[in-house]
PDB file of C-alpha atoms in Angstrom:
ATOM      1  CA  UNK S   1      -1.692 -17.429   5.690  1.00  0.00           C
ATOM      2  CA  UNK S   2      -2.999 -15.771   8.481  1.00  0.00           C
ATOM      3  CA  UNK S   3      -3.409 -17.228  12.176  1.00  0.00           C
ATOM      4  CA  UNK S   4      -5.477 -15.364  14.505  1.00  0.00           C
ATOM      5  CA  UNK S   5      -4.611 -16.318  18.615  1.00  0.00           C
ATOM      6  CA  UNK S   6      -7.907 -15.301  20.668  1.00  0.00           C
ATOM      7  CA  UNK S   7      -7.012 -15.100  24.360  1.00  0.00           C
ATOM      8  CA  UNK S   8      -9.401 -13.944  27.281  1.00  0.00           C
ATOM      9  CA  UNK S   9      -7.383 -12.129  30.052  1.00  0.00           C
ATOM     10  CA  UNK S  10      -7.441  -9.905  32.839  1.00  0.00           C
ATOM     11  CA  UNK S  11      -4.632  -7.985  31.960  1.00  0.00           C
ATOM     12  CA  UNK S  12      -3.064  -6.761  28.575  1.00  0.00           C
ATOM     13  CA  UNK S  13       0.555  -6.083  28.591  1.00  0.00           C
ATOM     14  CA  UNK S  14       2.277  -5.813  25.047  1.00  0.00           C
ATOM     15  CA  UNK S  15       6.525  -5.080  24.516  1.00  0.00           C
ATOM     16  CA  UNK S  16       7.036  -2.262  22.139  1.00  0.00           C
ATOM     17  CA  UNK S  17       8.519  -4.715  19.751  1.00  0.00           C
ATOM     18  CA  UNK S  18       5.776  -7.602  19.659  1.00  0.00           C
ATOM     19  CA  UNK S  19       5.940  -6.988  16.040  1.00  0.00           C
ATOM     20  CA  UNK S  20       9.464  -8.384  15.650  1.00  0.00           C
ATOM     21  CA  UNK S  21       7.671 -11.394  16.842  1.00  0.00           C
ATOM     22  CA  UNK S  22       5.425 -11.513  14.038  1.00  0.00           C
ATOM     23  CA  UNK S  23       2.471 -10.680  16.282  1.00  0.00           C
ATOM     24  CA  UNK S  24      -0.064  -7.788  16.452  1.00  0.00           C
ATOM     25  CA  UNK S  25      -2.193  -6.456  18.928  1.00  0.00           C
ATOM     26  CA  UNK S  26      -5.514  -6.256  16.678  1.00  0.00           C
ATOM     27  CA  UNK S  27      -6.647  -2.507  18.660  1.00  0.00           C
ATOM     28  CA  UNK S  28      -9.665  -3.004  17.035  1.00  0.00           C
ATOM     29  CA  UNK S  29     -10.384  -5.718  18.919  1.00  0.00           C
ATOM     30  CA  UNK S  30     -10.404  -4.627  22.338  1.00  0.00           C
ATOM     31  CA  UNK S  31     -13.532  -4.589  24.623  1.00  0.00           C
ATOM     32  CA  UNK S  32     -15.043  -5.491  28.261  1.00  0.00           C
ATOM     33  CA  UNK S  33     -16.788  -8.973  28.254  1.00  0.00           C
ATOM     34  CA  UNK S  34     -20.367  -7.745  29.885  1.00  0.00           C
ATOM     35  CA  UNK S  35     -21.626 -11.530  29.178  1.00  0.00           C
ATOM     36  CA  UNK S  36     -25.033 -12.453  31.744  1.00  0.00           C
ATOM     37  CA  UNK S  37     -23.300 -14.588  33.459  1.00  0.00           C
ATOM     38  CA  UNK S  38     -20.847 -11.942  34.529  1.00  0.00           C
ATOM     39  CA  UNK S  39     -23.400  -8.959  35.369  1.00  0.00           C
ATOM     40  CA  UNK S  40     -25.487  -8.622  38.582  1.00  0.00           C
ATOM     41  CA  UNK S  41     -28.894  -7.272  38.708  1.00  0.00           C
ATOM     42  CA  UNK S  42     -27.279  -3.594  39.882  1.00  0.00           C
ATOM     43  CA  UNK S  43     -24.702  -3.979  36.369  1.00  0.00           C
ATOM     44  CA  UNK S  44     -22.290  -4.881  38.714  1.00  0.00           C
ATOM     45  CA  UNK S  45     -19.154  -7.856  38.096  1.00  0.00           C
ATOM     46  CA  UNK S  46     -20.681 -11.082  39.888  1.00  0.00           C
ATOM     47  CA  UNK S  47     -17.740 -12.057  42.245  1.00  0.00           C
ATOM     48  CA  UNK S  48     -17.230 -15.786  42.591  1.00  0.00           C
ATOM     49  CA  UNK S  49     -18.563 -17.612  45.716  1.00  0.00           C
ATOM     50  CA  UNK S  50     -16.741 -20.736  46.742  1.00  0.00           C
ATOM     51  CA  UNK S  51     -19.305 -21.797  48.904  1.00  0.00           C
ATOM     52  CA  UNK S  52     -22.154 -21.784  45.978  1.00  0.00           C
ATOM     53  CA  UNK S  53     -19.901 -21.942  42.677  1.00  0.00           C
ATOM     54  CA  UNK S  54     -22.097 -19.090  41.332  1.00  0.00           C
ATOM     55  CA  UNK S  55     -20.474 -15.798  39.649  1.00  0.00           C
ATOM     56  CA  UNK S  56     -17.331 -15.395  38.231  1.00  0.00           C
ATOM     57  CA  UNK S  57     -15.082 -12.401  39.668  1.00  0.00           C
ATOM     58  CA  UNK S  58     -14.666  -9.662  40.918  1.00  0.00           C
ATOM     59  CA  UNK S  59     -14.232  -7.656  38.042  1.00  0.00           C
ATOM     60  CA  UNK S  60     -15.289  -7.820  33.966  1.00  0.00           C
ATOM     61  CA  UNK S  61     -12.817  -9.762  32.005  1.00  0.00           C
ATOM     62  CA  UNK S  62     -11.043  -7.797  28.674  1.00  0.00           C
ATOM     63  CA  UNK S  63     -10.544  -8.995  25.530  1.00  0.00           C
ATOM     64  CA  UNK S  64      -8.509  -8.569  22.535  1.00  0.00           C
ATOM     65  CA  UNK S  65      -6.994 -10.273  19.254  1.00  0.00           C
ATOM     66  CA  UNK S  66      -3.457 -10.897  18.680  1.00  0.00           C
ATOM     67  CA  UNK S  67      -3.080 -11.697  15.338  1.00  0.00           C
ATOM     68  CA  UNK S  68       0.357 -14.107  14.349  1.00  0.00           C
ATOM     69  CA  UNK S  69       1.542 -12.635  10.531  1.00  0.00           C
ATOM     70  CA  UNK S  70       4.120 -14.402   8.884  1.00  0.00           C
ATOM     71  CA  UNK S  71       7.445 -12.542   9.402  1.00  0.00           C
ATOM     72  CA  UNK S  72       8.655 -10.451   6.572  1.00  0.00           C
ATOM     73  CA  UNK S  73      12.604 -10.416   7.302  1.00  0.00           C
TER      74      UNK S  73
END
């Protein structure tokens, strides 16, 4: 089997040996969410207002796949 963990995060930080951990960083995978929600009309992130509850942040989120792979040890 094959278990794929999708995360959305603002940072990606892998160890050199995630792979003794039976997980891999799907490279493949990787892109800047540019959703509506998240744009202004200038293409610009659409920081969060506390007073209104509109936007989001202040930057674009990132994305990426870590797939879990049964261990072969």
């Amino acid at each position: 089997y094959e278990y794929i963990l999708i995360y959305q995060l603002d940072v990606l930080v892998f160890s050199n040996n995630m792979s003794d951990s039976c997980l891999i960083f799907n490279r493949d995978s990787l892109q800047v969410v540019r959703a509506p929600v998240h744009i202004q009309n200038d293409g610009t992130p659409s920081r969060f207002d506390e007073k209104t509850l509109a936007g989001v942040s202040d930057h674009f989120p990132i994305y990426a796949k870590v797939n879990y792979v049964p261990c072969k040890k």
